Amino acid sequence: MITPTTTPPHLIIDGFHALSDPIRIKVIELLRQRELCVCDLCDALEISQSKLSFHLKNLKEANLVNSRQEGRWIYYSLNLPQFQLLEQYLADIHRHSVLSPRRSCCE
């Protein structure tokens, strides 16, 4: 099992980078409700399939979404374990970080 301390850094970096785009956030929000095909995502987001494909590629490379093909349609869903990994990474920072008193730069 991969934990935040054993996670390759690129998985954390790729995950947060993928979440840094407004269109990809909208895709994630739509997929929170249910699995959707590309045509449904294009309609909901009012963007072209080529533009959506670029964003879905980023989300897939970050392991944030799963895809499956059924006939000629590709359906996307959230990969919840990857979101849990990112959430755990942030929780570990919060839990294991020490707040030091402020100090001047040259002390």
XYZ file of N, CA, C and O in Angstrom:
428
model
N 0.846 -1.189 0.000
C 0.000 0.000 0.000
C 0.891 1.253 0.000
O 1.866 1.346 0.722
N 0.508 2.208 -0.819
C 1.254 3.468 -0.883
C 0.698 4.408 0.176
O -0.509 4.586 0.292
N 1.593 4.968 0.959
C 1.201 5.955 1.959
C 1.866 7.268 1.583
O 2.790 7.286 0.767
N 1.444 8.387 2.162
C 2.055 9.673 1.807
C 3.563 9.690 1.990
O 4.268 10.344 1.249
N 4.082 8.972 2.982
C 5.527 8.993 3.196
C 6.261 8.107 2.204
O 7.453 8.286 1.994
N 5.569 7.133 1.593
C 6.212 6.271 0.604
C 5.786 6.593 -0.820
O 6.226 5.959 -1.751
N 4.924 7.562 -0.976
C 4.419 7.935 -2.288
C 5.523 8.606 -3.099
O 6.166 9.524 -2.604
N 5.717 8.154 -4.340
C 6.667 8.882 -5.189
C 6.217 10.342 -5.319
O 5.034 10.618 -5.537
N 7.131 11.286 -5.158
C 6.756 12.709 -5.188
C 5.990 13.112 -6.436
O 5.107 13.963 -6.370
N 6.276 12.483 -7.560
C 5.580 12.894 -8.787
C 4.079 12.646 -8.709
O 3.294 13.370 -9.321
N 3.639 11.657 -7.934
C 2.195 11.422 -7.800
C 1.513 12.556 -7.049
O 0.395 12.954 -7.384
N 2.183 13.078 -6.047
C 1.643 14.223 -5.296
C 1.667 15.463 -6.188
O 0.670 16.180 -6.304
N 2.791 15.708 -6.840
C 2.933 16.879 -7.717
C 1.917 16.831 -8.841
O 1.203 17.811 -9.100
N 1.824 15.690 -9.522
C 0.878 15.558 -10.636
C -0.566 15.739 -10.180
O -1.375 16.353 -10.873
N -0.871 15.205 -9.000
C -2.238 15.333 -8.486
C -2.628 16.772 -8.235
O -3.671 17.238 -8.687
N -1.763 17.501 -7.537
C -2.094 18.897 -7.245
C -2.030 19.762 -8.497
O -2.832 20.695 -8.646
N -1.125 19.456 -9.409
C -1.078 20.214 -10.667
C -2.374 20.006 -11.455
O -2.941 20.955 -11.987
N -2.839 18.775 -11.509
C -4.077 18.493 -12.239
C -5.262 19.228 -11.632
O -6.192 19.611 -12.343
N -5.219 19.443 -10.337
C -6.317 20.136 -9.655
C -6.195 21.655 -9.723
O -7.028 22.367 -9.177
N -5.176 22.150 -10.412
C -4.941 23.600 -10.435
C -5.635 24.302 -11.602
O -5.457 25.499 -11.776
N -6.420 23.593 -12.370
C -7.077 24.193 -13.527
C -8.588 24.230 -13.319
O -9.183 23.224 -12.916
N -9.228 25.362 -13.587
C -10.682 25.475 -13.362
C -11.516 24.467 -14.150
O -12.512 23.955 -13.619
N -11.133 24.158 -15.371
C -11.911 23.189 -16.155
C -11.802 21.806 -15.531
O -12.798 21.080 -15.414
N -10.605 21.445 -15.087
C -10.430 20.124 -14.470
C -11.187 20.035 -13.149
O -11.731 18.982 -12.809
N -11.253 21.138 -12.420
C -12.063 21.142 -11.187
C -13.533 20.928 -11.536
O -14.244 20.177 -10.852
N -14.000 21.550 -12.594
C -15.397 21.360 -13.013
C -15.646 19.907 -13.409
O -16.711 19.349 -13.101
N -14.687 19.284 -14.080
C -14.817 17.866 -14.441
C -14.938 17.030 -13.168
O -15.815 16.166 -13.059
N -14.069 17.301 -12.197
C -14.099 16.562 -10.931
C -15.461 16.741 -10.256
O -16.051 15.782 -9.760
N -15.962 17.966 -10.236
C -17.262 18.223 -9.609
C -18.377 17.432 -10.291
O -19.253 16.888 -9.618
N -18.354 17.357 -11.608
C -19.368 16.583 -12.329
C -19.240 15.094 -12.030
O -20.234 14.396 -11.862
N -18.008 14.608 -11.952
C -17.791 13.183 -11.706
C -18.057 12.798 -10.258
O -18.203 11.613 -9.955
N -18.133 13.762 -9.376
C -18.493 13.470 -7.977
C -19.906 12.908 -7.897
O -20.227 12.141 -6.996
N -20.743 13.310 -8.845
C -22.137 12.889 -8.832
C -22.316 11.486 -9.402
O -23.093 10.698 -8.891
N -21.574 11.191 -10.511
C -21.702 9.877 -11.153
C -20.707 9.764 -12.298
O -20.114 10.747 -12.725
N -20.557 8.557 -12.773
C -19.743 8.291 -13.954
C -20.394 8.965 -15.162
O -21.613 8.965 -15.284
N -19.567 9.554 -16.027
C -20.096 10.244 -17.206
C -19.277 9.898 -18.436
O -18.068 9.658 -18.337
N -19.940 9.924 -19.586
C -19.216 9.730 -20.846
C -18.716 11.091 -21.340
O -19.154 12.145 -20.877
N -17.805 11.030 -22.286
C -17.192 12.249 -22.817
C -18.247 13.200 -23.366
O -18.182 14.411 -23.118
N -19.231 12.666 -24.074
C -20.242 13.557 -24.672
C -21.032 14.293 -23.593
O -21.340 15.479 -23.739
N -21.342 13.621 -22.478
C -22.054 14.286 -21.380
C -21.194 15.371 -20.745
O -21.686 16.447 -20.400
N -19.903 15.085 -20.584
C -18.990 16.085 -20.018
C -18.871 17.293 -20.944
O -18.897 18.437 -20.479
N -18.744 17.049 -22.247
C -18.661 18.159 -23.213
C -19.909 19.025 -23.143
O -19.802 20.259 -23.132
N -21.064 18.397 -23.099
C -22.323 19.150 -23.030
C -22.407 19.970 -21.743
O -22.758 21.151 -21.770
N -22.085 19.354 -20.626
C -22.194 20.039 -19.334
C -21.214 21.204 -19.228
O -21.537 22.246 -18.650
N -20.021 21.033 -19.796
C -18.988 22.067 -19.694
C -19.014 23.060 -20.852
O -18.324 24.075 -20.813
N -19.780 22.717 -21.874
C -19.878 23.542 -23.081
C -18.493 23.815 -23.686
O -18.133 24.955 -23.976
N -17.707 22.724 -23.834
C -16.407 22.816 -24.475
C -16.289 21.727 -25.532
O -17.054 20.756 -25.529
N -15.331 21.891 -26.431
C -15.132 20.919 -27.501
C -14.530 19.632 -26.950
O -13.887 19.624 -25.887
N -14.704 18.564 -27.701
C -14.163 17.285 -27.278
C -12.630 17.312 -27.248
O -12.018 16.725 -26.366
N -12.013 18.026 -28.172
C -10.547 18.086 -28.189
C -10.012 18.815 -26.948
O -9.015 18.394 -26.359
N -10.691 19.886 -26.547
C -10.264 20.603 -25.341
C -10.464 19.735 -24.101
O -9.604 19.668 -23.223
N -11.603 19.060 -24.039
C -11.876 18.183 -22.907
C -10.868 17.039 -22.856
O -10.398 16.674 -21.782
N -10.510 16.498 -24.008
C -9.552 15.388 -24.048
C -8.226 15.773 -23.421
O -7.603 14.978 -22.712
N -7.787 16.996 -23.667
C -6.550 17.487 -23.071
C -6.641 17.455 -21.545
O -5.731 16.990 -20.852
N -7.754 17.929 -21.004
C -7.930 17.987 -19.556
C -8.114 16.591 -18.948
O -7.579 16.303 -17.875
N -8.834 15.719 -19.649
C -8.999 14.353 -19.161
C -7.666 13.612 -19.161
O -7.390 12.820 -18.259
N -6.833 13.895 -20.138
C -5.495 13.289 -20.193
C -4.700 13.693 -18.952
O -4.042 12.851 -18.326
N -4.761 14.956 -18.584
C -4.069 15.432 -17.381
C -4.598 14.737 -16.128
O -3.827 14.326 -15.260
N -5.892 14.611 -16.025
C -6.495 13.965 -14.864
C -6.138 12.478 -14.802
O -5.882 11.937 -13.724
N -6.095 11.834 -15.968
C -5.719 10.417 -16.005
C -4.253 10.234 -15.636
O -3.898 9.314 -14.900
N -3.386 11.103 -16.162
C -1.959 10.994 -15.853
C -1.690 11.219 -14.371
O -0.749 10.665 -13.817
N -2.527 12.005 -13.737
C -2.415 12.241 -12.293
C -3.127 11.148 -11.499
O -3.151 11.194 -10.271
N -3.700 10.195 -12.200
C -4.386 9.061 -11.578
C -5.622 9.481 -10.790
O -6.038 8.807 -9.853
N -6.207 10.627 -11.158
C -7.384 11.125 -10.451
C -8.697 10.605 -11.025
O -9.724 10.637 -10.350
N -8.673 10.159 -12.280
C -9.878 9.594 -12.884
C -9.559 8.246 -13.510
O -8.427 7.972 -13.916
N -10.587 7.418 -13.544
C -10.535 6.132 -14.234
C -11.340 6.254 -15.514
O -12.287 7.060 -15.582
N -11.002 5.450 -16.495
C -11.799 5.421 -17.718
C -12.094 3.979 -18.091
O -11.326 3.069 -17.758
N -13.215 3.803 -18.745
C -13.571 2.484 -19.280
C -14.290 2.701 -20.592
O -15.003 3.698 -20.772
N -14.079 1.789 -21.491
C -14.721 1.901 -22.796
C -15.879 0.927 -22.860
O -15.772 -0.223 -22.439
N -16.988 1.434 -23.377
C -18.169 0.615 -23.601
C -18.650 0.925 -25.007
O -19.174 2.021 -25.260
N -18.427 0.002 -25.920
C -18.722 0.272 -27.323
C -17.806 1.370 -27.822
O -16.597 1.311 -27.649
N -18.395 2.385 -28.398
C -17.562 3.488 -28.891
C -17.456 4.638 -27.905
O -16.826 5.652 -28.177
N -18.041 4.495 -26.712
C -18.032 5.563 -25.717
C -17.015 5.272 -24.621
O -16.816 4.131 -24.227
N -16.400 6.315 -24.121
C -15.489 6.200 -22.985
C -16.145 6.900 -21.800
O -16.591 8.040 -21.910
N -16.206 6.181 -20.701
C -16.819 6.689 -19.479
C -15.733 6.983 -18.453
O -14.773 6.226 -18.319
N -15.922 8.069 -17.715
C -14.956 8.499 -16.706
C -15.598 8.506 -15.334
O -16.776 8.830 -15.183
N -14.779 8.165 -14.337
C -15.210 8.200 -12.944
C -14.010 8.607 -12.090
O -12.862 8.566 -12.551
N -14.288 9.002 -10.864
C -13.213 9.410 -9.960
C -12.453 8.190 -9.450
O -13.040 7.142 -9.195
N -11.155 8.355 -9.297
C -10.317 7.346 -8.661
C -10.125 7.791 -7.205
O -9.167 8.488 -6.876
N -11.061 7.414 -6.366
C -11.095 7.906 -4.987
C -9.840 7.586 -4.173
O -9.423 8.428 -3.366
N -9.196 6.426 -4.349
C -7.971 6.189 -3.575
C -6.884 7.247 -3.816
O -6.150 7.602 -2.889
N -6.806 7.780 -5.022
C -5.797 8.818 -5.285
C -6.156 10.118 -4.556
O -5.287 10.811 -4.053
N -7.436 10.444 -4.492
C -7.858 11.620 -3.726
C -7.563 11.420 -2.242
O -7.155 12.353 -1.551
N -7.755 10.213 -1.754
C -7.449 9.918 -0.364
C -5.960 10.078 -0.090
O -5.565 10.561 0.976
N -5.132 9.708 -1.048
C -3.689 9.866 -0.897
C -3.310 11.340 -0.776
O -2.529 11.718 0.093
N -3.909 12.186 -1.635
C -3.629 13.626 -1.565
C -4.154 14.213 -0.260
O -3.495 15.048 0.367
N -5.325 13.771 0.140
C -5.894 14.245 1.407
C -4.992 13.846 2.577
O -4.736 14.650 3.481
N -4.492 12.626 2.561
C -3.613 12.158 3.635
C -2.298 12.927 3.650
O -1.764 13.242 4.708
N -1.792 13.269 2.464
C -0.568 14.065 2.369
C -0.753 15.402 3.089
O 0.086 15.819 3.892
N -1.873 16.073 2.818
C -2.156 17.355 3.477
C -2.378 17.172 4.978
O -1.918 17.988 5.787
N -3.070 16.098 5.361
C -3.314 15.847 6.785
C -1.996 15.608 7.516
O -1.823 16.064 8.651
N -1.057 14.917 6.871
C 0.243 14.678 7.495
C 1.019 15.975 7.682
O 1.710 16.149 8.696
N 0.920 16.867 6.721
C 1.581 18.171 6.878
C 0.997 18.891 8.087
O 1.721 19.420 8.936
N -0.307 18.894 8.173
C -0.985 19.571 9.278
C -0.620 18.933 10.615
O -0.321 19.617 11.597
N -0.621 17.629 10.654
C -0.398 16.894 11.895
C 1.054 16.948 12.369
O 1.323 16.997 13.548
N 2.002 16.966 11.441
C 3.407 16.831 11.819
C 4.228 18.105 11.648
O 5.445 18.066 11.769
N 3.581 19.206 11.386
C 4.316 20.463 11.243
C 4.312 21.209 12.564
O 3.314 21.240 13.281
N 5.439 21.809 12.866
C 5.593 22.559 14.108
C 5.510 24.044 13.786
O 6.172 24.524 12.864
N 4.692 24.729 14.515
C 4.611 26.179 14.342
C 5.656 26.824 15.236
O 5.600 26.709 16.465
N 6.619 27.457 14.631
C 7.670 28.132 15.385
C 7.310 29.601 15.546
O 6.629 30.170 14.701
N 7.786 30.205 16.632
C 7.534 31.652 16.779
C 8.244 32.416 15.664
O 9.256 31.968 15.132
N 7.681 33.558 15.325
C 8.306 34.391 14.297
C 9.683 34.835 14.745
O 9.932 35.049 15.933
N 10.553 35.006 13.776
C 11.871 35.516 14.083
C 12.313 36.399 12.940
O 11.815 36.290 11.831
N 13.249 37.253 13.212
C 13.796 38.129 12.162
C 14.641 37.282 11.224
O 15.216 36.265 11.604
N 14.787 37.751 10.047
C 15.520 37.026 9.010
C 16.966 36.738 9.404
O 17.483 35.691 9.104
N 17.644 37.625 10.055
C 19.083 37.479 10.305
C 19.409 37.002 11.710
O 20.553 37.128 12.175
N 18.471 36.457 12.422
C 18.750 35.986 13.792
C 19.537 34.699 13.773
O 19.427 33.857 13.010
